[in-house]
Amino acid sequence: MESSKPTIREKIAYALGDAAAGGITWKIMSIAFPLFFTNVFGLTFGDAAALMLIARLFDVVTDPIMGSIADRTRSRWGTYRPWLIFGAVPLGLVFALLLHTPDFGPTGKRIYAYALYLLMMAVYTAVNVPYGSLLGVMTDDDNEKNKFSSYRMVGAYAMGFITLISFPYLQKMVGGTEAHQYAVLGTVFGILAAVLTLICGLCTKERLKPVRAEKYSFRQFADLFRNKPWVYLTTIGIATNFFGGFRYAVAGYMISYCLGGDVTIGKLIINYTVLMAFGEVTCMVVGGFAPKVAQWAGSKRKAFILASAICCVTSVAFFFIPMNPGFIWLMVTMVILTSVGIGIYSPLIWSMYADVADYATDRFGTSSTGLIFSSGTMAQKLGSAVSGSLIAMILGLAGARMITDDFGNTMIDPASVTESVKTMVWALFSVIPAVIALIMGWLAFKFPLKK
């Protein structure tokens, strides 16, 4: 075991890993993909819903397997870092290809979308599960773990803010069709994600050596369900990603349907990415203080309950804002206030996973850090998949329907965007997330570890 204390440089490097995964690839996949696949790529609501659901439910199986494989990796670079070092380029390349719209027919496009999306989820898993697991082997100091988690979230939200705020301006700079814009930006952001991931892998250290279970055994999966803190925290993780999944996936529809398109104030363009970017920068600032909030509250668990309450109250309040562009700054304010709660709980949940991993090692005798941290990415994908799919299905049930224009492009029929569809979109951004936040708070109250 290396005794050197983690440095600021290393914490910044670790933050760059989630700047790539959370701030670029996952952020664009969460907020832009639903709108991209239906309005640009040309899939129907049903195809888009099935695509996101099938691909990410597939990850519910692959994430734990990846975690177990990562736990058993031996290399000159360590246990988890080689997956970042050698997975960086594939991550950026597949992401870029996924935002490319090929000149195929409807069947060819469907096959392309499904194949690339499944591949993207597989590569993301191979990089992000080991990335999260790094937290468990970089230090055994609980305060340092909190700091690493805080740096991680600041990195993710800072890059998320840059990504979202710049997206509409970069689209205008690129010019051409929307398909061309997404293809170019996919390449640019893909290269950036690959570089940041590589830096993270090369500039971090694994100081702790896991107590390995040398033989692969399904017993470790059974042990997960005997681990009560893991059961609660995984459920909490799924709930937090439902909360964010609904809001991010429906934001584009909310601006398009409820506000009649982008809102221009002077030189500022407020579209769905910019609206959520206000939340990203808030999370970035607040996330840096999350360890202090936990100290003030008395535990991570109590701080998480407080954060859930903030998210619940502000989400309910958003529902009562009139659907009028004139109230855009009130909407921005409420997004910022909700993001205060998100900024508090986001770093804490990853530190709580480290606590659960330590608990598992003490109870079962072998390290399952990768397997346990895979629960975080599994929860992320499951929550995002189900919420994204439900939005497409719910809007279809509410009356929104797809039509084909004179050029063969699939688009939403403007005549189908009724008041009931608008109200449903508004509720998917506010009331439904509020209910989820209430569930998050209750689960955190029941969480067994009191750190």
Short mmCIF file of C-alpha atoms in Angstrom, two decimals:
data_model
loop_
_atom_site.label_atom_id
_atom_site.label_comp_id
_atom_site.label_asym_id
_atom_site.label_seq_id
_atom_site.Cartn_x
_atom_site.Cartn_y
_atom_site.Cartn_z
CA MET A 1 0.00 0.00 0.00
CA GLU A 2 1.30 3.46 -0.91
CA SER A 3 1.31 5.85 2.03
CA SER A 4 1.45 9.08 0.06
CA LYS A 5 -1.39 11.45 0.76
CA PRO A 6 -3.69 12.39 -2.14
CA THR A 7 -2.75 15.70 -3.74
CA ILE A 8 -4.87 18.49 -5.22
CA ARG A 9 -3.45 17.55 -8.64
CA GLU A 10 -4.75 14.01 -8.24
CA LYS A 11 -8.17 15.20 -7.12
CA ILE A 12 -8.40 17.43 -10.17
CA ALA A 13 -7.38 14.50 -12.38
CA TYR A 14 -10.06 12.36 -10.77
CA ALA A 15 -12.60 15.14 -11.39
CA LEU A 16 -11.72 15.12 -15.09
CA GLY A 17 -12.94 11.52 -15.31
CA ASP A 18 -16.50 12.55 -14.45
CA ALA A 19 -16.13 15.74 -16.47
CA ALA A 20 -15.82 13.38 -19.45
CA ALA A 21 -18.40 10.78 -18.42
CA GLY A 22 -20.95 12.85 -16.52
CA GLY A 23 -20.32 16.32 -17.92
CA ILE A 24 -20.06 15.40 -21.61
CA THR A 25 -21.18 11.94 -22.73
CA TRP A 26 -23.90 11.22 -20.18
CA LYS A 27 -25.15 14.82 -20.09
CA ILE A 28 -25.65 14.93 -23.86
CA MET A 29 -27.13 11.43 -23.87
CA SER A 30 -29.60 12.40 -21.13
CA ILE A 31 -30.76 15.78 -22.34
CA ALA A 32 -30.21 15.79 -26.10
CA PHE A 33 -30.75 12.19 -27.18
CA PRO A 34 -34.56 12.00 -26.72
CA LEU A 35 -35.02 15.10 -28.89
CA PHE A 36 -32.19 14.11 -31.28
CA PHE A 37 -33.56 10.64 -31.98
CA THR A 38 -37.13 11.83 -32.63
CA ASN A 39 -36.64 15.27 -34.24
CA VAL A 40 -33.29 14.88 -36.03
CA PHE A 41 -32.40 11.21 -36.48
CA GLY A 42 -35.99 10.38 -37.43
CA LEU A 43 -37.09 7.61 -35.04
CA THR A 44 -40.68 7.42 -33.89
CA PHE A 45 -41.59 7.97 -30.25
CA GLY A 46 -42.05 4.21 -29.91
CA ASP A 47 -38.68 3.39 -31.48
CA ALA A 48 -36.87 5.98 -29.33
CA ALA A 49 -38.55 4.70 -26.17
CA ALA A 50 -37.74 1.06 -26.95
CA LEU A 51 -34.15 1.95 -27.91
CA MET A 52 -33.33 3.69 -24.64
CA LEU A 53 -35.15 1.12 -22.51
CA ILE A 54 -33.66 -2.03 -24.11
CA ALA A 55 -30.11 -0.65 -24.26
CA ARG A 56 -30.00 0.51 -20.68
CA LEU A 57 -31.82 -2.46 -19.21
CA PHE A 58 -29.09 -4.49 -20.90
CA ASP A 59 -26.68 -2.57 -18.68
CA VAL A 60 -28.49 -3.72 -15.55
CA VAL A 61 -26.87 -7.09 -16.30
CA THR A 62 -23.52 -5.92 -17.71
CA ASP A 63 -22.69 -3.35 -15.00
CA PRO A 64 -22.41 -5.86 -12.10
CA ILE A 65 -20.46 -8.25 -14.35
CA MET A 66 -18.09 -5.43 -15.28
CA GLY A 67 -17.67 -4.55 -11.61
CA SER A 68 -16.73 -8.12 -10.80
CA ILE A 69 -14.26 -8.30 -13.72
CA ALA A 70 -12.67 -4.99 -12.69
CA ASP A 71 -12.20 -6.27 -9.12
CA ARG A 72 -10.05 -9.12 -10.48
CA THR A 73 -7.94 -7.09 -12.89
CA ARG A 74 -4.18 -7.18 -12.32
CA SER A 75 -1.85 -4.96 -14.33
CA ARG A 76 1.14 -2.64 -14.05
CA TRP A 77 -1.37 0.25 -13.94
CA GLY A 78 -3.37 -1.23 -11.07
CA THR A 79 -6.83 -2.73 -10.79
CA TYR A 80 -9.18 -0.03 -12.10
CA ARG A 81 -7.00 2.55 -13.89
CA PRO A 82 -6.20 0.43 -16.98
CA TRP A 83 -9.87 0.44 -17.94
CA LEU A 84 -9.76 4.24 -18.15
CA ILE A 85 -6.42 4.35 -19.94
CA PHE A 86 -7.38 1.87 -22.66
CA GLY A 87 -11.09 2.70 -22.77
CA ALA A 88 -10.69 6.43 -23.38
CA VAL A 89 -10.40 6.31 -27.18
CA PRO A 90 -13.26 3.81 -27.74
CA LEU A 91 -15.49 5.95 -25.50
CA GLY A 92 -14.92 9.09 -27.59
CA LEU A 93 -15.12 7.28 -30.93
CA VAL A 94 -18.40 5.46 -30.31
CA PHE A 95 -19.97 8.60 -28.84
CA ALA A 96 -19.08 10.54 -32.00
CA LEU A 97 -20.55 7.84 -34.25
CA LEU A 98 -23.76 7.77 -32.23
CA LEU A 99 -24.46 11.43 -33.02
CA HIS A 100 -23.98 10.79 -36.75
CA THR A 101 -27.14 10.43 -38.85
CA PRO A 102 -26.44 7.96 -41.69
CA ASP A 103 -28.20 8.22 -45.03
CA PHE A 104 -30.10 4.97 -44.57
CA GLY A 105 -33.76 4.06 -44.86
CA PRO A 106 -36.00 3.68 -41.78
CA THR A 107 -34.92 0.06 -41.15
CA GLY A 108 -31.23 0.82 -41.63
CA LYS A 109 -31.45 3.80 -39.29
CA ARG A 110 -33.18 1.71 -36.66
CA ILE A 111 -30.48 -0.98 -36.85
CA TYR A 112 -27.71 1.65 -36.74
CA ALA A 113 -29.24 3.40 -33.72
CA TYR A 114 -29.75 0.18 -31.75
CA ALA A 115 -26.27 -1.22 -32.55
CA LEU A 116 -24.40 1.99 -31.74
CA TYR A 117 -26.44 2.73 -28.63
CA LEU A 118 -25.81 -0.76 -27.23
CA LEU A 119 -22.11 -0.41 -28.03
CA MET A 120 -22.00 3.00 -26.37
CA MET A 121 -23.55 1.61 -23.21
CA ALA A 122 -21.03 -1.25 -23.17
CA VAL A 123 -18.03 1.07 -23.58
CA TYR A 124 -19.43 3.54 -21.05
CA THR A 125 -19.79 0.66 -18.56
CA ALA A 126 -16.23 -0.56 -19.18
CA VAL A 127 -14.89 2.91 -18.35
CA ASN A 128 -17.29 4.32 -15.78
CA VAL A 129 -17.64 1.34 -13.43
CA PRO A 130 -13.86 1.16 -12.84
CA TYR A 131 -13.77 4.97 -12.60
CA GLY A 132 -16.27 4.98 -9.74
CA SER A 133 -14.46 2.08 -8.07
CA LEU A 134 -11.24 4.11 -7.96
CA LEU A 135 -12.67 6.05 -5.04
CA GLY A 136 -12.50 2.93 -2.91
CA VAL A 137 -8.75 2.37 -3.45
CA MET A 138 -7.27 5.88 -3.63
CA THR A 139 -7.55 6.47 0.12
CA ASP A 140 -8.92 4.93 3.30
CA ASP A 141 -9.55 8.33 4.90
CA ASP A 142 -13.29 9.09 5.04
CA ASN A 143 -12.76 12.86 4.83
CA GLU A 144 -10.53 12.40 1.78
CA LYS A 145 -13.21 10.22 0.17
CA ASN A 146 -15.72 13.02 0.68
CA LYS A 147 -13.28 15.47 -0.90
CA PHE A 148 -12.66 13.21 -3.90
CA SER A 149 -16.45 12.86 -4.34
CA SER A 150 -16.85 16.61 -4.08
CA TYR A 151 -14.14 17.22 -6.69
CA ARG A 152 -15.77 14.61 -8.89
CA MET A 153 -19.14 16.35 -8.81
CA VAL A 154 -17.62 19.79 -9.33
CA GLY A 155 -15.83 18.43 -12.40
CA ALA A 156 -18.97 16.79 -13.76
CA TYR A 157 -21.18 19.83 -13.22
CA ALA A 158 -18.57 22.34 -14.40
CA MET A 159 -18.13 20.46 -17.67
CA GLY A 160 -21.88 19.86 -17.84
CA PHE A 161 -22.40 23.62 -17.61
CA ILE A 162 -19.84 24.26 -20.36
CA THR A 163 -21.39 21.58 -22.55
CA LEU A 164 -24.97 22.75 -22.15
CA ILE A 165 -24.37 26.50 -22.29
CA SER A 166 -22.16 26.22 -25.40
CA PHE A 167 -24.27 23.71 -27.33
CA PRO A 168 -26.72 26.09 -29.09
CA TYR A 169 -23.95 28.58 -29.94
CA LEU A 170 -21.72 25.83 -31.31
CA GLN A 171 -24.65 24.60 -33.41
CA LYS A 172 -25.00 28.06 -34.95
CA MET A 173 -21.24 28.25 -35.51
CA VAL A 174 -21.21 24.88 -37.31
CA GLY A 175 -24.24 25.74 -39.43
CA GLY A 176 -25.88 23.49 -42.00
CA THR A 177 -28.60 21.00 -41.14
CA GLU A 178 -29.28 19.89 -37.58
CA ALA A 179 -27.98 16.43 -38.48
CA HIS A 180 -24.68 17.98 -39.63
CA GLN A 181 -24.47 20.07 -36.46
CA TYR A 182 -24.93 17.06 -34.18
CA ALA A 183 -22.39 15.03 -36.15
CA VAL A 184 -19.70 17.72 -35.88
CA LEU A 185 -20.37 18.40 -32.20
CA GLY A 186 -20.37 14.67 -31.51
CA THR A 187 -16.85 14.48 -32.93
CA VAL A 188 -15.61 17.52 -30.97
CA PHE A 189 -17.10 16.40 -27.64
CA GLY A 190 -16.05 12.80 -28.28
CA ILE A 191 -12.39 13.81 -28.67
CA LEU A 192 -12.60 15.97 -25.52
CA ALA A 193 -14.16 13.13 -23.51
CA ALA A 194 -11.41 10.74 -24.62
CA VAL A 195 -8.62 13.16 -23.63
CA LEU A 196 -10.09 13.90 -20.18
CA THR A 197 -10.64 10.19 -19.47
CA LEU A 198 -7.04 9.39 -20.43
CA ILE A 199 -5.67 12.13 -18.16
CA CYS A 200 -7.74 10.75 -15.28
CA GLY A 201 -6.39 7.25 -15.79
CA LEU A 202 -2.77 8.35 -16.05
CA CYS A 203 -2.70 10.89 -13.20
CA THR A 204 -4.48 9.07 -10.35
CA LYS A 205 -3.04 6.50 -7.91
CA GLU A 206 -4.35 3.28 -6.37
CA ARG A 207 -2.98 3.27 -2.81
CA LEU A 208 -5.03 0.39 -1.42
CA LYS A 209 -4.87 -3.19 -2.67
CA PRO A 210 -8.25 -4.98 -2.63
CA VAL A 211 -8.64 -8.19 -0.63
CA ARG A 212 -9.34 -10.25 -3.74
CA ALA A 213 -11.68 -13.16 -4.22
CA GLU A 214 -9.41 -14.97 -6.66
CA LYS A 215 -12.02 -17.34 -8.04
CA TYR A 216 -15.03 -16.00 -9.86
CA SER A 217 -18.15 -16.93 -7.90
CA PHE A 218 -21.81 -16.05 -8.03
CA ARG A 219 -21.75 -15.94 -4.24
CA GLN A 220 -20.59 -12.33 -4.37
CA PHE A 221 -23.79 -11.40 -6.23
CA ALA A 222 -25.86 -13.19 -3.59
CA ASP A 223 -23.90 -11.33 -0.90
CA LEU A 224 -25.09 -8.04 -2.36
CA PHE A 225 -28.68 -8.82 -1.43
CA ARG A 226 -27.58 -9.79 2.08
CA ASN A 227 -25.96 -6.35 2.35
CA LYS A 228 -28.80 -4.18 3.68
CA PRO A 229 -26.98 -0.83 3.21
CA TRP A 230 -26.33 -1.79 -0.45
CA VAL A 231 -30.01 -2.56 -1.04
CA TYR A 232 -31.07 0.82 0.36
CA LEU A 233 -28.36 2.80 -1.42
CA THR A 234 -29.00 1.14 -4.78
CA THR A 235 -32.70 1.98 -4.46
CA ILE A 236 -31.76 5.55 -3.53
CA GLY A 237 -29.46 5.70 -6.58
CA ILE A 238 -32.25 4.57 -8.89
CA ALA A 239 -34.59 7.19 -7.38
CA THR A 240 -32.06 10.03 -7.82
CA ASN A 241 -31.62 9.09 -11.45
CA PHE A 242 -35.37 8.93 -11.97
CA PHE A 243 -35.49 12.45 -10.54
CA GLY A 244 -32.83 13.76 -12.90
CA GLY A 245 -33.88 11.54 -15.79
CA PHE A 246 -37.40 12.93 -16.05
CA ARG A 247 -36.22 16.55 -15.81
CA TYR A 248 -33.39 16.30 -18.33
CA ALA A 249 -35.23 14.14 -20.86
CA VAL A 250 -38.33 16.35 -20.92
CA ALA A 251 -36.55 19.75 -20.87
CA GLY A 252 -36.28 19.91 -24.66
CA TYR A 253 -39.95 19.11 -25.13
CA MET A 254 -40.87 21.68 -22.48
CA ILE A 255 -39.08 24.52 -24.28
CA SER A 256 -40.42 23.42 -27.69
CA TYR A 257 -44.03 22.67 -26.72
CA CYS A 258 -44.84 24.77 -23.66
CA LEU A 259 -42.83 27.92 -24.44
CA GLY A 260 -43.05 27.81 -28.24
CA GLY A 261 -39.32 27.40 -28.85
CA ASP A 262 -36.08 29.03 -27.72
CA VAL A 263 -36.45 32.21 -25.65
CA THR A 264 -34.19 35.05 -26.79
CA ILE A 265 -33.33 37.81 -24.32
CA GLY A 266 -30.94 40.27 -25.91
CA LYS A 267 -28.03 38.15 -27.12
CA LEU A 268 -28.79 35.32 -24.71
CA ILE A 269 -30.48 32.25 -26.19
CA ILE A 270 -32.30 30.18 -23.57
CA ASN A 271 -33.03 26.77 -25.00
CA TYR A 272 -33.30 23.50 -23.12
CA THR A 273 -29.53 23.06 -22.74
CA VAL A 274 -29.01 26.61 -21.46
CA LEU A 275 -31.93 26.31 -19.02
CA MET A 276 -30.40 23.21 -17.46
CA ALA A 277 -26.92 24.78 -17.60
CA PHE A 278 -28.01 27.21 -14.88
CA GLY A 279 -28.61 24.15 -12.74
CA GLU A 280 -25.24 22.66 -13.67
CA VAL A 281 -23.28 25.69 -12.50
CA THR A 282 -25.30 25.75 -9.27
CA CYS A 283 -24.50 22.08 -8.64
CA MET A 284 -20.85 22.80 -9.37
CA VAL A 285 -20.70 25.54 -6.72
CA VAL A 286 -22.85 23.78 -4.11
CA GLY A 287 -21.15 20.42 -4.68
CA GLY A 288 -17.88 21.88 -3.40
CA PHE A 289 -19.56 22.53 -0.05
CA ALA A 290 -21.31 19.17 0.27
CA PRO A 291 -18.76 17.78 2.77
CA LYS A 292 -19.30 20.87 4.95
CA VAL A 293 -23.08 20.44 4.72
CA ALA A 294 -22.68 16.82 5.87
CA GLN A 295 -20.58 17.97 8.83
CA TRP A 296 -23.14 20.64 9.71
CA ALA A 297 -26.05 18.20 9.42
CA GLY A 298 -24.23 15.59 11.49
CA SER A 299 -24.01 12.86 8.84
CA LYS A 300 -24.17 12.23 5.10
CA ARG A 301 -27.55 10.61 5.64
CA LYS A 302 -29.08 13.70 7.28
CA ALA A 303 -27.60 15.97 4.61
CA PHE A 304 -29.15 13.74 1.95
CA ILE A 305 -32.58 14.02 3.60
CA LEU A 306 -32.24 17.82 3.61
CA ALA A 307 -31.27 17.83 -0.06
CA SER A 308 -34.27 15.66 -0.97
CA ALA A 309 -36.62 18.04 0.84
CA ILE A 310 -35.22 21.01 -1.13
CA CYS A 311 -35.74 19.14 -4.41
CA CYS A 312 -39.30 18.19 -3.49
CA VAL A 313 -40.45 21.69 -2.48
CA THR A 314 -38.87 23.52 -5.42
CA SER A 315 -40.15 20.97 -7.95
CA VAL A 316 -43.72 21.43 -6.71
CA ALA A 317 -43.27 25.21 -6.91
CA PHE A 318 -42.16 24.97 -10.56
CA PHE A 319 -45.50 23.41 -11.55
CA PHE A 320 -47.33 26.63 -10.64
CA ILE A 321 -45.21 28.88 -12.86
CA PRO A 322 -47.28 29.96 -15.92
CA MET A 323 -46.31 28.38 -19.27
CA ASN A 324 -45.24 31.71 -20.70
CA PRO A 325 -41.82 32.84 -22.01
CA GLY A 326 -42.25 36.01 -19.95
CA PHE A 327 -41.69 33.94 -16.81
CA ILE A 328 -38.44 32.39 -18.06
CA TRP A 329 -36.34 33.99 -15.32
CA LEU A 330 -38.67 32.60 -12.65
CA MET A 331 -38.20 29.17 -14.25
CA VAL A 332 -34.43 29.66 -14.22
CA THR A 333 -34.59 30.65 -10.53
CA MET A 334 -36.53 27.51 -9.64
CA VAL A 335 -34.10 25.33 -11.61
CA ILE A 336 -31.25 26.93 -9.64
CA LEU A 337 -32.98 26.32 -6.29
CA THR A 338 -33.69 22.69 -7.17
CA SER A 339 -30.05 22.31 -8.14
CA VAL A 340 -29.00 23.35 -4.64
CA GLY A 341 -30.50 20.09 -3.41
CA ILE A 342 -28.97 18.09 -6.28
CA GLY A 343 -25.58 19.68 -5.64
CA ILE A 344 -25.69 18.53 -2.02
CA TYR A 345 -26.73 14.90 -2.55
CA SER A 346 -24.73 14.13 -5.74
CA PRO A 347 -21.24 14.00 -4.12
CA LEU A 348 -22.56 12.35 -0.97
CA ILE A 349 -24.06 9.32 -2.70
CA TRP A 350 -20.67 8.27 -4.15
CA SER A 351 -19.00 8.62 -0.77
CA MET A 352 -21.83 6.51 0.66
CA TYR A 353 -21.04 3.80 -1.91
CA ALA A 354 -17.47 3.77 -0.55
CA ASP A 355 -18.90 3.29 2.96
CA VAL A 356 -21.02 0.39 1.71
CA ALA A 357 -17.95 -1.17 0.05
CA ASP A 358 -16.02 -0.93 3.33
CA TYR A 359 -18.97 -2.48 5.17
CA ALA A 360 -19.07 -5.36 2.66
CA THR A 361 -15.33 -6.05 3.05
CA ASP A 362 -15.65 -6.14 6.86
CA ARG A 363 -18.69 -8.44 6.76
CA PHE A 364 -17.87 -10.84 3.91
CA GLY A 365 -14.06 -10.86 4.03
CA THR A 366 -13.25 -9.96 0.41
CA SER A 367 -13.32 -6.73 -1.53
CA SER A 368 -16.23 -6.15 -3.89
CA THR A 369 -15.54 -2.46 -4.51
CA GLY A 370 -16.01 -2.65 -8.28
CA LEU A 371 -19.16 -4.70 -7.96
CA ILE A 372 -20.68 -2.31 -5.43
CA PHE A 373 -19.73 0.82 -7.35
CA SER A 374 -21.22 -0.77 -10.47
CA SER A 375 -24.53 -0.36 -8.67
CA GLY A 376 -24.11 3.38 -9.05
CA THR A 377 -23.78 3.24 -12.82
CA MET A 378 -26.47 0.55 -12.98
CA ALA A 379 -28.84 2.84 -11.06
CA GLN A 380 -27.85 5.73 -13.32
CA LYS A 381 -28.68 3.82 -16.47
CA LEU A 382 -31.82 2.14 -15.14
CA GLY A 383 -33.26 5.41 -13.89
CA SER A 384 -32.37 7.22 -17.09
CA ALA A 385 -33.61 4.39 -19.30
CA VAL A 386 -36.98 3.97 -17.67
CA SER A 387 -37.61 7.70 -17.27
CA GLY A 388 -36.59 8.45 -20.87
CA SER A 389 -38.73 5.64 -22.22
CA LEU A 390 -41.69 6.55 -20.06
CA ILE A 391 -41.59 10.14 -21.31
CA ALA A 392 -41.82 9.06 -24.94
CA MET A 393 -44.65 6.63 -24.08
CA ILE A 394 -46.53 9.07 -21.83
CA LEU A 395 -46.42 11.86 -24.41
CA GLY A 396 -47.72 9.41 -27.01
CA LEU A 397 -50.56 8.41 -24.67
CA ALA A 398 -51.27 12.08 -23.94
CA GLY A 399 -51.90 12.62 -27.65
CA ALA A 400 -48.56 13.58 -29.25
CA ARG A 401 -48.03 11.73 -32.53
CA MET A 402 -45.42 11.49 -35.23
CA ILE A 403 -45.92 12.34 -38.92
CA THR A 404 -43.70 12.24 -42.03
CA ASP A 405 -43.07 15.43 -43.99
CA ASP A 406 -42.72 15.80 -47.76
CA PHE A 407 -39.02 14.93 -47.58
CA GLY A 408 -39.58 11.70 -45.66
CA ASN A 409 -38.40 13.09 -42.31
CA THR A 410 -40.21 11.98 -39.18
CA MET A 411 -41.41 14.83 -36.98
CA ILE A 412 -43.97 15.65 -34.31
CA ASP A 413 -47.33 16.72 -35.65
CA PRO A 414 -47.79 20.30 -34.32
CA ALA A 415 -51.56 19.77 -34.36
CA SER A 416 -51.19 16.99 -31.78
CA VAL A 417 -49.54 19.27 -29.20
CA THR A 418 -52.71 20.02 -27.24
CA GLU A 419 -53.08 21.63 -23.82
CA SER A 420 -53.18 18.17 -22.23
CA VAL A 421 -49.83 17.31 -23.86
CA LYS A 422 -48.34 20.59 -22.60
CA THR A 423 -49.64 20.00 -19.08
CA MET A 424 -48.20 16.49 -19.10
CA VAL A 425 -44.80 17.84 -20.18
CA TRP A 426 -44.93 20.44 -17.40
CA ALA A 427 -45.82 17.79 -14.81
CA LEU A 428 -43.02 15.49 -16.00
CA PHE A 429 -40.57 18.29 -15.21
CA SER A 430 -42.06 19.21 -11.84
CA VAL A 431 -44.73 17.20 -10.01
CA ILE A 432 -43.49 13.71 -10.86
CA PRO A 433 -39.88 14.53 -9.85
CA ALA A 434 -41.27 16.03 -6.61
CA VAL A 435 -42.86 12.69 -5.70
CA ILE A 436 -39.58 10.92 -6.48
CA ALA A 437 -37.67 13.38 -4.26
CA LEU A 438 -40.04 12.54 -1.41
CA ILE A 439 -39.25 8.83 -1.88
CA MET A 440 -35.52 9.62 -1.95
CA GLY A 441 -35.76 11.38 1.41
CA TRP A 442 -37.65 8.49 3.00
CA LEU A 443 -35.12 5.93 1.74
CA ALA A 444 -32.25 8.05 3.07
CA PHE A 445 -34.01 8.20 6.45
CA LYS A 446 -34.07 4.37 6.51
CA PHE A 447 -30.43 3.98 5.33
CA PRO A 448 -28.65 1.83 7.98
CA LEU A 449 -25.15 3.42 7.96
CA LYS A 450 -25.12 6.59 10.04
CA LYS A 451 -21.81 8.12 8.88
#
